[in-house]
Amino acid sequence: MLEGYTKEIREAAKRLIRDKKVDCVIGYSKGSIPLVDAPYFAYTEEECENLVWSGFCTKNLAKYLIKRLGKNALVAQGCVSRSIVGLINENQVKRENVYILGIWSPGMVDRRKVLERVGGKEIIDVKEDEEKLVVIGDGWEEEIKRKEVLRQNCYTCASRNAVLFDEFIGEKKESKGGGDIDNVAAPWEKLSIDERWEKFRETFKECIRCYACRNVCPLCYCAECFVDESRPQWCGKTQDEADVYTFHILRAFHCAGRCVDCGACESACPMGIKMRVLTSKLEKDIRNMYGYEPGMELGAIPPLSVYRPDDPENFITP
Amino acid sequence: MGYKLLAKQEIGKLYEKLAKQYEVYAPIKKGIEVNWSKIEDLGDILFDFKNSSLSPKGLFFPQTEVMFEFKNDPKAEEGYILKEVPPLPKTRVLLNIRPCDAKAFSILDKVFMRDEDSLDVYWKDKRDKTVLIGLACNNPCNTCFCTEVNSSPFGEDGLDVLMVDLGDKLILKGITDRGNSLIEDFEEAESSVASKIDDLKKSAESKIKTKLSMGNILSREMLEVYEHSYWDRLHESCINCGACTFYCPTCHCFDIQDETKGEYGRRVRNWDTCMSWLFTHHASGHNPRGTKKHRVRQRFMHKFKYMPFKLDGDIGCVGCGRCIQVCPVNIDVRDVVNNMNK
Ligand code: SF4
Ligand code: SF4
Ligand code: SF4
Ligand code: SF4
């Protein structure tokens, strides 16, 4: 838990509830196990005391705004605020129904990386500040620099500060993750088709189709997801390769030009599957071909939702 | 029968004996994950692990299982005639299964093999052909709570043999006839090991700090628990994925699909999850569990109220803690139960 931010979130949340500015403040509470914090809905001043800010806020809370009634405040770091912008632009959320408590993200921690670092040993507790974590086990502790165990998407973050907010918690700080997204996005681009296929199979073969990646993603709000449809049935329900891969390829395409690289999908996956390998390629293409970055600007039109006569066509196979 | 002794270095003796008759499966390490796998190399057998990431449920109830096949052509002579899928070709042994998982399967026996008239042949075939050699937990995880759901890190339910790790030695305790016959050739252990095992058991049990209260859940009327105001809050953060149910050793719902490709047809069953909106969605469009609240409630009511009611008191949870480890939004079954009980 990052104490300074936590305190400020609680103060702001209590004020919003007290002044009846919002019905609910959506943020995080301390998780019941180390390295995982829990999305939390605070309706009373007392409940606001449970809110926290930490390096383990790895979900994308914007998801909870979809179809939600009433007026809600939401704690949003850069990527989450970008998702809110996206949802407003796609008419899923009304600007006036959300009060954004913008915040800076220290870069969120990849739980699996920490577990790998300590050799899979059981972690009992963790302490953190902006620079480092102290991971505590039974009879041992280890200090780890935060920047060594960040989620991949946080290294190349385009904006750690919220891009849209009604109020900012704490100070704005260095906003860039530092890494060059175009260098790491689409790691398979240079591979031959056969190698790419191999990598693809290798990456997704352990998927158990729990759909945590889909369900946690703020882009996945279709009334009926194509994998759930039965008339017609686009995608089989089994663990056969074709069914699993169809799900991943199609889902990625549905996110094209909309994915803000929040990393919630990878953080949610119980099997540690790195599905951003697909979305990062699509987003790279969107940046390069359309000069567009999703979620940066209210009112921007997602390039794939419109047709323009001068749209690039060179990727279409003749 | 008494206890048998096996030096850990000599685990090969046990393995060879098993491998003669059985396919041997055991948890093996891959990075930070521990997965059930067929053992080809003796060196892969692990003793230093908490529990497997996914439960071994898939070995009895695969995520995708073909039930029968048919020729998809009504005019052909064989057309639409159902062909049985072959039963398991070889008997198997699951080595180092944890007591919670073994218990889960004996609970599921009551679901899949309740009576002779409704035997689940797929489950029965694999259960009959699989021997379970358990490994007691000397050091349960922080998220383990088997003692709170009628079990123990040294529990014997469902096992054929229980092994206890004494560091350099293993104590083998035969539980069923099948188990006893497997270990009969091994060296007899001194009778004093019984008290040693008892000490280890007490020590392991005392490491489980979770306390669950279930008295009210069990004694209250069904509808009273169903209408508990707690459900209005619990579901809020749930994203209705299937992680908790797929990792759970006792979750057992499945969905049946018929598939055809050209002349080939088959019926398959796939793991289902009560968290999905499709779960029990009727063809009419009506959905008895139409909201997230209904779905989340179903999972916990099923485990802690419906199952004990239907299965002579057996709780549908064995305290393995997997759902706590994998839930992306940290819905913790231990908190849920204690809140349901309020
Ligand atoms: S979260 Fe992981 S295991 Fe679940 S469907 Fe997505 S990729 Fe597959
Ligand atoms: S696809 Fe993944 S990274 Fe992209 S917006 Fe959805 S959850 Fe975030
Ligand atoms: S409880 Fe957690 S794991 Fe289960 S469906 Fe809800 S979000 Fe997914
Ligand atoms: S409900 Fe959770 S703790 Fe209980 S048996 Fe299932 S996965 Fe294990």
XYZ file of C-alpha atoms and ligand atoms in Angstrom:
692
model
C 0.000 0.000 0.000
C 1.227 3.483 -0.823
C 0.241 5.429 2.242
C 0.232 9.009 0.989
C -2.020 8.273 -1.971
C -4.197 5.981 0.085
C -4.848 8.722 2.592
C -5.722 11.225 -0.102
C -8.048 8.820 -1.888
C -9.896 8.185 1.362
C -10.251 11.886 2.089
C -11.518 12.683 -1.397
C -13.873 9.700 -1.383
C -15.370 10.599 1.977
C -15.913 14.158 0.840
C -17.662 13.025 -2.351
C -19.973 10.709 -0.414
C -20.598 13.248 2.338
C -21.447 15.984 -0.167
C -23.625 13.530 -2.103
C -21.619 14.245 -5.238
C -21.612 10.539 -6.046
C -23.448 7.413 -4.916
C -20.403 5.220 -4.837
C -16.633 5.437 -5.054
C -15.054 2.610 -6.996
C -11.458 1.911 -6.108
C -9.377 -0.833 -4.523
C -9.265 -2.340 -1.074
C -6.419 -4.354 0.379
C -6.553 -7.900 -0.935
C -6.745 -10.961 1.298
C -3.530 -12.351 -0.206
C -0.257 -10.554 -0.942
C 0.282 -8.872 -4.339
C -3.418 -8.780 -5.212
C -5.692 -5.889 -4.366
C -9.433 -6.085 -4.763
C -11.811 -3.822 -6.674
C -13.943 -2.189 -4.023
C -17.218 -0.269 -3.969
C -17.512 2.282 -1.181
C -20.996 3.665 -0.490
C -20.464 5.176 2.950
C -17.812 7.317 4.554
C -16.946 4.374 6.742
C -16.419 2.142 3.721
C -14.196 4.795 2.164
C -11.699 3.974 4.909
C -11.062 0.645 3.162
C -9.837 2.227 -0.057
C -6.142 1.872 -0.895
C -3.659 2.712 -3.625
C -0.811 0.333 -4.308
C 1.294 -1.373 -6.933
C -1.254 -4.163 -7.103
C -4.140 -2.288 -8.669
C -3.929 -4.332 -11.831
C -7.529 -4.498 -12.946
C -9.207 -1.939 -15.124
C -11.939 -0.392 -13.012
C -13.470 1.353 -16.026
C -15.064 -2.009 -16.729
C -17.416 -1.488 -13.799
C -18.860 1.701 -15.251
C -20.487 -0.137 -18.125
C -24.267 -0.374 -17.588
C -23.820 0.861 -14.032
C -26.570 3.046 -12.657
C -26.196 6.221 -10.640
C -23.249 8.508 -10.390
C -19.949 6.910 -9.531
C -16.512 8.165 -8.713
C -13.678 6.046 -9.993
C -10.020 5.964 -9.055
C -8.218 6.027 -12.380
C -4.555 5.959 -13.310
C -3.499 6.747 -16.879
C -4.659 3.612 -18.688
C -7.934 3.414 -16.777
C -8.726 7.047 -17.513
C -7.986 6.314 -21.177
C -10.466 3.460 -21.040
C -13.058 5.818 -19.602
C -12.409 8.188 -22.495
C -12.830 5.255 -24.872
C -16.095 4.218 -23.236
C -17.418 7.764 -23.400
C -16.434 7.992 -27.069
C -18.144 4.677 -27.751
C -21.313 5.859 -25.960
C -21.083 3.294 -23.188
C -20.583 5.754 -20.360
C -21.901 9.275 -19.926
C -19.285 11.812 -18.941
C -21.600 13.427 -16.402
C -22.189 10.114 -14.626
C -18.590 9.561 -13.683
C -16.413 11.568 -11.378
C -12.827 10.686 -12.142
C -10.357 10.658 -9.279
C -7.287 10.843 -11.480
C -4.068 9.455 -10.093
C -0.511 8.628 -11.055
C 0.536 5.018 -11.310
C 3.920 3.962 -9.970
C 3.801 1.101 -12.491
C 1.858 -1.960 -11.423
C 3.532 -5.141 -10.281
C 3.434 -8.415 -12.159
C 2.656 -10.971 -9.476
C 4.082 -13.812 -11.513
C 7.383 -12.002 -11.935
C 7.647 -11.599 -8.180
C 6.846 -15.271 -7.653
C 9.449 -16.232 -10.238
C 11.946 -13.991 -8.561
C 11.536 -15.788 -5.234
C 11.539 -19.193 -6.877
C 7.847 -19.849 -6.375
C 8.175 -19.744 -2.590
C 5.071 -18.794 -0.665
C 4.820 -15.078 0.025
C 3.119 -14.109 3.255
C 3.277 -10.354 3.125
C 4.608 -7.506 1.054
C 5.525 -3.916 1.803
C 6.128 -1.314 -0.832
C 7.078 2.236 -1.604
C 7.319 3.886 -4.989
C 10.781 2.461 -5.645
C 10.803 -0.998 -4.131
C 8.952 -3.955 -2.662
C 9.901 -5.960 0.367
C 8.550 -9.446 -0.041
C 8.199 -11.478 3.127
C 7.950 -15.228 3.488
C 8.243 -17.725 6.289
C 11.645 -16.906 7.773
C 12.936 -14.879 4.806
C 12.512 -11.537 3.154
C 13.734 -10.068 -0.090
C 13.931 -6.547 -1.373
C 13.060 -6.107 -5.032
C 13.227 -2.961 -7.121
C 9.788 -2.156 -8.466
C 11.112 -1.537 -11.927
C 12.386 -5.104 -12.103
C 8.986 -6.648 -11.573
C 6.615 -4.344 -13.409
C 4.046 -5.681 -15.809
C 5.300 -5.538 -19.410
C 2.712 -2.956 -20.407
C 3.783 -0.606 -17.619
C 7.313 -0.281 -19.050
C 5.959 1.290 -22.198
C 3.077 3.207 -20.670
C 2.055 6.255 -22.686
C 0.567 8.060 -19.712
C 0.869 7.138 -16.074
C -0.989 10.260 -15.072
C -4.717 10.161 -15.669
C -5.502 11.905 -18.975
C -9.016 12.922 -17.949
C -10.075 13.699 -14.401
C -12.299 15.792 -12.216
C -9.781 15.919 -9.437
C -6.205 14.711 -9.208
C -5.014 12.689 -6.224
C -1.486 13.744 -5.276
C 0.970 15.306 -7.691
C 1.322 14.550 -11.361
C 4.611 12.776 -11.931
C 6.697 11.400 -14.765
C 4.080 10.175 -17.146
C 5.978 7.938 -19.541
C 6.857 4.357 -18.705
C 10.172 4.952 -20.445
C 10.289 2.037 -22.881
C 9.596 2.503 -26.579
C 6.383 0.698 -27.357
C 7.205 0.342 -31.036
C 10.353 -1.570 -30.142
C 8.594 -4.199 -28.088
C 5.141 -4.339 -29.666
C 4.494 -7.082 -32.156
C 7.521 -9.248 -31.307
C 6.577 -11.770 -33.985
C 6.537 -9.373 -36.890
C 9.984 -10.331 -38.063
C 9.345 -14.060 -37.935
C 8.459 -16.212 -40.900
C 4.860 -17.355 -41.167
C 5.733 -20.832 -39.903
C 7.697 -19.540 -36.943
C 4.928 -17.160 -36.127
C 2.399 -19.959 -36.144
C 4.624 -21.977 -33.809
C 4.983 -19.055 -31.423
C 1.285 -18.459 -31.527
C 0.495 -22.067 -30.619
C 3.121 -22.069 -27.928
C 1.703 -18.891 -26.396
C -1.928 -19.905 -26.301
C -1.809 -23.658 -25.900
C -2.442 -23.621 -22.175
C -5.461 -21.364 -22.284
C -8.310 -22.873 -20.290
C -10.915 -20.522 -21.734
C -11.928 -19.120 -18.406
C -12.466 -15.799 -20.183
C -10.957 -13.769 -17.358
C -9.026 -11.814 -20.011
C -12.198 -10.984 -21.870
C -14.329 -10.299 -18.834
C -11.850 -7.979 -17.193
C -11.368 -5.916 -20.355
C -13.323 -2.668 -20.671
C -13.526 -3.153 -24.438
C -15.422 -6.410 -24.092
C -18.918 -5.145 -23.445
C -20.769 -6.786 -26.332
C -24.284 -7.823 -25.297
C -23.382 -11.260 -26.581
C -19.766 -12.149 -27.214
C -19.132 -14.031 -30.449
C -17.757 -17.003 -28.486
C -21.050 -17.273 -26.630
C -23.283 -17.056 -29.676
C -24.872 -20.259 -30.853
C -26.902 -19.114 -33.841
C -24.660 -19.161 -35.746
C -21.935 -20.728 -33.688
C -18.802 -18.871 -34.709
C -16.523 -20.687 -32.366
C -16.656 -24.192 -30.897
C -16.731 -24.713 -27.155
C -14.033 -27.308 -26.785
C -10.365 -27.197 -25.893
C -9.456 -28.153 -29.441
C -6.781 -25.899 -30.848
C -9.020 -24.400 -33.480
C -11.590 -23.313 -30.906
C -9.096 -21.833 -28.470
C -7.208 -19.994 -31.194
C -10.340 -18.680 -32.857
C -11.326 -17.088 -29.577
C -7.996 -15.326 -29.178
C -7.581 -14.145 -32.736
C -11.095 -12.803 -33.018
C -11.070 -11.169 -29.630
C -7.844 -9.375 -30.478
C -9.315 -8.087 -33.727
C -12.349 -6.789 -31.892
C -10.008 -4.705 -29.766
C -8.116 -3.153 -32.667
C -7.795 0.591 -32.427
C -9.415 0.544 -28.988
C -6.937 -1.222 -26.696
C -5.217 1.153 -24.274
C -2.685 -1.475 -23.184
C -3.821 -1.440 -19.556
C -2.553 -5.004 -19.141
C -5.611 -6.063 -17.161
C -6.061 -9.080 -19.426
C -2.597 -10.433 -18.710
C -2.853 -9.661 -15.017
C -6.151 -11.513 -14.766
C -5.039 -14.638 -16.591
C -4.573 -17.503 -14.147
C -2.410 -19.354 -16.658
C 0.045 -16.513 -17.237
C -0.769 -16.222 -20.929
C 0.628 -13.165 -22.674
C -2.209 -12.204 -24.964
C -0.998 -8.621 -25.442
C 1.311 -10.045 -28.046
C -1.703 -9.862 -30.372
C -3.210 -6.537 -29.316
C 0.188 -4.838 -29.318
C 0.615 -5.673 -33.000
C -2.831 -4.347 -33.847
C -2.255 -1.150 -31.907
C 1.112 -0.650 -33.537
C -0.526 -0.875 -36.937
C -3.228 1.549 -35.886
C -0.589 4.028 -34.687
C 1.464 3.707 -37.809
C -1.338 3.686 -40.336
C -3.835 6.043 -38.767
C -1.690 8.028 -36.378
C -4.175 7.195 -33.653
C -3.818 6.326 -29.986
C -7.010 5.235 -28.274
C -8.339 6.933 -25.173
C -6.264 10.082 -25.409
C -8.930 12.521 -26.443
C -12.633 12.989 -25.772
C -14.602 13.068 -28.984
C -11.922 11.323 -31.046
C -13.338 8.847 -33.531
C -11.840 5.348 -33.426
C -10.433 4.857 -36.939
C -11.973 1.450 -37.472
C -15.466 2.708 -36.747
C -15.509 5.018 -39.760
C -14.614 4.852 -43.429
C -12.562 7.553 -45.093
C -11.660 7.543 -48.773
C -7.987 8.045 -47.943
C -7.808 5.194 -45.398
C -4.636 3.139 -45.850
C -5.265 0.053 -47.925
C -1.827 -1.388 -48.388
C -2.435 -4.154 -45.838
C -5.358 -5.559 -47.778
C -4.347 -8.624 -49.744
C -5.319 -8.080 -53.380
C -1.814 -53.385 8.366
C 0.998 -51.308 9.825
C 3.187 -48.610 8.350
C 5.834 -49.132 5.705
C 9.052 -47.280 5.306
C 10.764 -46.055 2.172
C 13.940 -43.999 1.991
C 13.267 -41.052 -0.307
C 16.373 -41.918 -2.270
C 14.702 -45.194 -3.043
C 11.554 -43.702 -4.439
C 12.659 -45.436 -7.640
C 11.658 -48.751 -6.079
C 8.128 -47.566 -5.639
C 8.086 -45.922 -9.035
C 9.292 -49.084 -10.790
C 6.740 -51.169 -9.055
C 4.016 -48.760 -10.043
C 5.245 -48.269 -13.571
C 4.997 -52.025 -14.208
C 1.256 -51.986 -13.729
C 0.247 -48.404 -14.163
C 0.729 -45.170 -15.973
C 2.185 -42.943 -13.296
C 1.030 -39.326 -12.951
C 2.414 -36.835 -10.471
C 2.741 -33.098 -9.975
C 5.860 -31.743 -11.647
C 7.409 -28.319 -11.640
C 7.445 -25.973 -14.592
C 8.657 -22.514 -13.638
C 6.455 -21.311 -10.818
C 3.695 -23.699 -11.793
C 3.204 -27.226 -10.578
C 1.278 -29.311 -13.075
C -0.017 -32.845 -13.154
C 1.809 -34.781 -15.765
C 2.654 -38.311 -16.816
C 5.970 -39.214 -15.243
C 8.610 -40.358 -17.673
C 11.587 -39.427 -15.566
C 11.979 -40.402 -11.947
C 13.789 -37.145 -11.237
C 10.644 -35.157 -11.984
C 8.858 -36.483 -8.918
C 8.455 -33.648 -6.440
C 8.163 -33.651 -2.701
C 8.823 -30.012 -2.101
C 5.663 -28.366 -3.347
C 2.483 -26.960 -1.864
C -0.134 -28.191 -4.297
C -0.590 -28.346 -8.045
C -1.759 -25.134 -9.701
C -4.719 -26.708 -11.470
C -6.320 -29.556 -9.572
C -6.006 -33.076 -10.989
C -9.755 -33.060 -11.701
C -9.089 -33.039 -15.446
C -7.650 -36.541 -15.190
C -11.107 -37.826 -14.280
C -13.262 -35.193 -15.841
C -11.382 -33.699 -18.799
C -12.205 -30.144 -19.768
C -13.305 -31.474 -23.154
C -14.459 -35.073 -23.303
C -15.927 -36.948 -26.246
C -18.979 -38.931 -25.140
C -19.695 -40.728 -28.395
C -19.175 -40.402 -32.101
C -21.410 -40.979 -35.097
C -21.484 -40.814 -38.836
C -23.204 -37.610 -39.751
C -25.215 -38.995 -42.631
C -28.742 -40.266 -42.064
C -28.726 -42.234 -45.309
C -25.552 -44.183 -44.638
C -25.902 -47.626 -43.136
C -23.987 -46.552 -40.039
C -25.588 -43.128 -40.124
C -26.498 -41.605 -36.787
C -25.601 -44.788 -34.943
C -23.781 -43.854 -31.803
C -20.330 -45.320 -31.352
C -19.011 -45.670 -27.836
C -15.675 -44.069 -27.137
C -13.117 -46.587 -25.915
C -12.616 -46.719 -22.144
C -9.311 -45.804 -20.539
C -6.774 -48.227 -22.024
C -4.567 -48.530 -18.977
C -4.855 -48.302 -15.247
C -3.180 -45.306 -13.641
C -1.766 -44.164 -10.391
C -1.745 -40.592 -9.163
C 1.311 -40.227 -6.993
C 1.612 -37.378 -4.476
C -1.964 -36.246 -4.686
C -2.842 -33.989 -1.772
C -5.497 -35.141 0.688
C -7.837 -32.271 -0.229
C -7.918 -33.287 -3.874
C -8.473 -36.945 -3.053
C -11.341 -35.940 -0.822
C -12.793 -33.812 -3.602
C -13.058 -36.871 -5.786
C -14.824 -38.913 -3.165
C -17.325 -36.091 -2.872
C -17.728 -36.059 -6.638
C -18.322 -39.817 -6.582
C -21.563 -38.975 -4.828
C -22.476 -36.667 -7.667
C -21.397 -38.776 -10.622
C -22.176 -42.186 -9.163
C -25.108 -41.479 -6.886
C -26.935 -44.670 -7.821
C -26.714 -47.577 -10.220
C -29.334 -46.118 -12.538
C -27.535 -42.896 -13.220
C -23.876 -43.798 -13.246
C -21.675 -41.444 -15.136
C -19.777 -44.042 -17.113
C -16.983 -41.675 -18.075
C -16.216 -40.715 -14.511
C -16.615 -44.264 -13.214
C -14.255 -45.751 -15.761
C -11.454 -43.410 -14.786
C -12.105 -43.636 -11.074
C -12.133 -47.442 -11.132
C -8.889 -47.512 -13.029
C -6.972 -45.024 -10.928
C -5.106 -45.601 -7.684
C -4.463 -42.584 -5.468
C -1.264 -42.390 -3.468
C -1.450 -39.285 -1.341
C 1.193 -37.093 0.179
C 0.288 -35.501 3.499
C 0.922 -31.762 3.803
C 3.429 -30.919 6.493
C 3.252 -27.247 5.578
C -0.140 -26.134 4.325
C -0.306 -22.813 2.437
C -1.702 -19.650 3.905
C -4.774 -20.068 1.755
C -5.426 -23.686 2.792
C -8.354 -24.392 5.108
C -9.094 -28.094 4.807
C -9.483 -28.411 8.570
C -12.446 -26.057 8.387
C -14.285 -28.208 5.859
C -14.138 -31.623 7.490
C -10.718 -32.627 6.290
C -7.092 -32.470 7.298
C -3.648 -32.053 5.750
C -3.275 -35.699 6.723
C -6.777 -36.682 5.587
C -7.268 -40.161 4.192
C -10.621 -39.877 2.427
C -10.462 -41.228 -1.075
C -6.832 -42.354 -0.862
C -5.448 -45.846 -1.356
C -2.159 -45.027 0.329
C -1.115 -42.021 2.386
C 2.553 -41.103 2.415
C 4.064 -38.917 5.099
C 7.262 -37.046 4.407
C 9.814 -37.367 7.209
C 12.551 -35.530 5.357
C 14.795 -38.335 4.174
C 12.162 -41.035 4.560
C 8.597 -41.615 3.562
C 6.135 -43.463 5.729
C 3.544 -45.324 3.712
C 0.187 -46.096 5.199
C -2.059 -48.468 3.290
C -5.685 -47.434 3.426
C -7.526 -49.665 0.973
C -6.807 -53.264 -0.050
C -5.654 -51.970 -3.392
C -3.222 -49.659 -1.614
C -1.999 -52.282 0.829
C -1.166 -54.725 -1.919
C 0.951 -52.095 -3.638
C 3.159 -51.491 -0.644
C 3.219 -54.906 0.984
C 6.810 -55.661 -0.092
C 8.267 -52.610 1.554
C 10.038 -52.619 4.863
C 7.852 -52.532 7.939
C 8.210 -49.305 9.955
C 8.599 -49.342 13.704
C 5.345 -48.905 15.541
C 6.616 -45.665 17.063
C 6.064 -43.871 13.734
C 2.378 -43.686 14.530
C 2.977 -41.111 17.228
C 5.433 -39.277 15.014
C 2.796 -39.021 12.302
C 0.334 -37.833 14.856
C 2.679 -35.042 15.939
C 3.263 -33.960 12.363
C -0.454 -33.999 11.740
C -1.151 -31.806 14.747
C 1.601 -29.439 13.769
C 0.303 -29.173 10.196
C -3.252 -28.615 11.367
C -2.163 -25.913 13.762
C -0.575 -24.011 10.873
C -3.993 -23.436 9.349
C -5.092 -20.147 10.799
C -8.346 -19.678 8.899
C -11.466 -20.103 10.975
C -14.750 -20.667 9.206
C -18.165 -20.598 10.804
C -20.852 -22.530 9.015
C -23.359 -23.296 11.758
C -25.939 -20.781 10.617
C -25.561 -21.608 6.951
C -26.306 -25.227 7.652
C -29.099 -24.747 10.174
C -30.991 -21.893 8.513
C -33.755 -22.493 6.000
C -32.598 -22.670 2.418
C -34.440 -19.505 1.392
C -33.128 -17.535 4.309
C -29.560 -18.126 3.190
C -30.575 -17.536 -0.413
C -32.014 -14.164 0.462
C -29.139 -13.026 2.647
C -28.470 -9.333 2.089
C -24.762 -10.095 1.710
C -25.304 -11.269 -1.879
C -26.201 -7.716 -2.893
C -22.638 -6.664 -2.269
C -20.550 -9.734 -2.928
C -21.209 -9.936 -6.631
C -20.269 -6.331 -7.421
C -16.610 -6.891 -8.155
C -16.939 -10.368 -9.695
C -16.206 -10.369 -13.400
C -17.991 -13.680 -13.973
C -14.994 -15.414 -15.443
C -14.537 -19.123 -14.974
C -11.210 -19.109 -13.181
C -12.560 -20.110 -9.755
C -14.719 -22.925 -11.039
C -12.153 -24.303 -13.463
C -9.472 -24.446 -10.783
C -11.787 -25.919 -8.188
C -11.422 -29.662 -7.648
C -15.088 -30.041 -6.707
C -16.747 -27.893 -9.383
C -18.213 -30.359 -11.809
C -20.763 -28.706 -14.081
C -20.538 -29.438 -17.761
C -22.155 -28.363 -20.991
C -22.951 -30.774 -23.808
C -22.376 -29.892 -27.439
C -22.977 -31.832 -30.623
C -20.437 -31.134 -33.311
C -20.262 -32.211 -36.898
C -17.706 -31.755 -39.585
C -18.609 -33.268 -42.931
C -19.493 -36.879 -42.271
C -18.017 -36.909 -38.802
C -20.123 -36.208 -35.766
C -19.525 -36.340 -32.049
C -21.019 -35.345 -28.765
C -18.635 -33.621 -26.364
C -18.973 -32.326 -22.882
C -16.986 -29.317 -21.743
C -16.475 -27.830 -18.339
C -19.156 -25.279 -17.700
C -19.191 -22.578 -15.073
C -22.121 -21.167 -13.130
C -20.411 -17.808 -13.538
C -21.262 -17.685 -17.224
C -24.542 -16.080 -18.279
C -25.016 -19.078 -20.579
C -25.122 -21.461 -17.640
C -28.698 -22.811 -17.430
C -29.852 -20.208 -19.944
C -33.041 -21.703 -21.400
C -33.780 -22.049 -25.102
C -36.902 -19.947 -24.467
C -34.655 -17.046 -23.557
C -35.519 -17.256 -19.872
C -32.538 -17.353 -17.579
C -33.103 -18.532 -14.013
C -29.761 -17.006 -13.092
C -30.043 -13.908 -15.178
C -27.857 -11.519 -13.191
C -24.361 -11.544 -11.826
C -25.775 -11.707 -8.322
C -27.661 -14.909 -9.145
C -24.575 -16.451 -10.625
C -22.179 -15.618 -7.835
C -24.709 -16.743 -5.257
C -25.126 -20.038 -7.097
C -21.476 -20.917 -6.736
C -21.414 -20.465 -2.983
C -24.921 -21.726 -2.258
C -24.155 -24.844 -4.234
C -21.008 -25.600 -2.306
C -22.053 -24.641 1.190
C -25.797 -25.205 1.274
C -27.165 -27.303 -1.593
C -24.421 -29.913 -1.600
C -24.443 -30.564 2.166
C -28.239 -30.778 1.929
C -28.147 -33.248 -0.948
C -25.020 -35.206 -0.133
C -25.509 -36.219 3.476
C -23.649 -33.249 4.881
C -20.679 -33.255 2.513
C -19.560 -29.697 1.817
C -18.738 -28.920 -1.802
C -15.395 -27.401 -0.891
C -12.278 -29.110 0.372
C -10.370 -26.005 1.375
C -7.605 -26.200 -1.227
C -7.575 -22.407 -1.604
C -7.060 -22.461 -5.372
C -9.962 -20.140 -6.080
C -8.420 -17.625 -3.677
C -5.127 -17.769 -5.538
C -6.591 -17.306 -9.011
C -9.555 -14.982 -8.623
C -8.554 -11.841 -10.523
C -10.631 -9.654 -8.214
C -9.736 -11.371 -4.956
C -13.108 -12.800 -4.028
C -12.046 -14.961 -1.106
C -14.204 -17.981 -0.332
C -13.189 -17.801 3.329
C -14.673 -14.329 3.697
C -17.696 -15.363 1.695
C -18.493 -18.260 4.006
C -18.046 -16.212 7.147
C -20.290 -13.503 5.727
C -22.925 -16.007 4.611
C -22.951 -17.290 8.149
C -23.664 -13.883 9.683
S -7.596 -15.458 -18.957
Fe -5.962 -16.764 -19.741
S -6.718 -18.876 -19.519
Fe -8.476 -17.502 -19.272
S -9.333 -17.367 -21.356
Fe -7.914 -15.652 -21.156
S -5.957 -16.423 -21.952
Fe -7.268 -18.202 -21.574
S -7.141 -5.968 -24.457
Fe -6.072 -6.117 -22.462
S -4.630 -4.380 -22.493
Fe -6.171 -3.973 -24.078
S -7.757 -2.720 -23.061
Fe -8.401 -4.894 -22.924
S -7.634 -5.591 -20.913
Fe -6.522 -3.664 -21.441
S -15.277 -15.069 -8.216
Fe -13.413 -14.331 -9.238
S -12.684 -16.087 -10.405
Fe -14.826 -16.474 -9.873
S -16.037 -15.701 -11.586
Fe -15.882 -14.048 -10.113
S -14.100 -12.881 -10.798
Fe -13.945 -14.848 -11.805
S -14.187 -23.584 -3.505
Fe -12.057 -22.860 -3.657
S -11.085 -23.615 -1.756
Fe -12.991 -24.762 -2.009
S -12.396 -26.619 -3.095
Fe -13.031 -25.132 -4.662
S -11.134 -24.082 -5.281
Fe -10.696 -25.178 -3.359
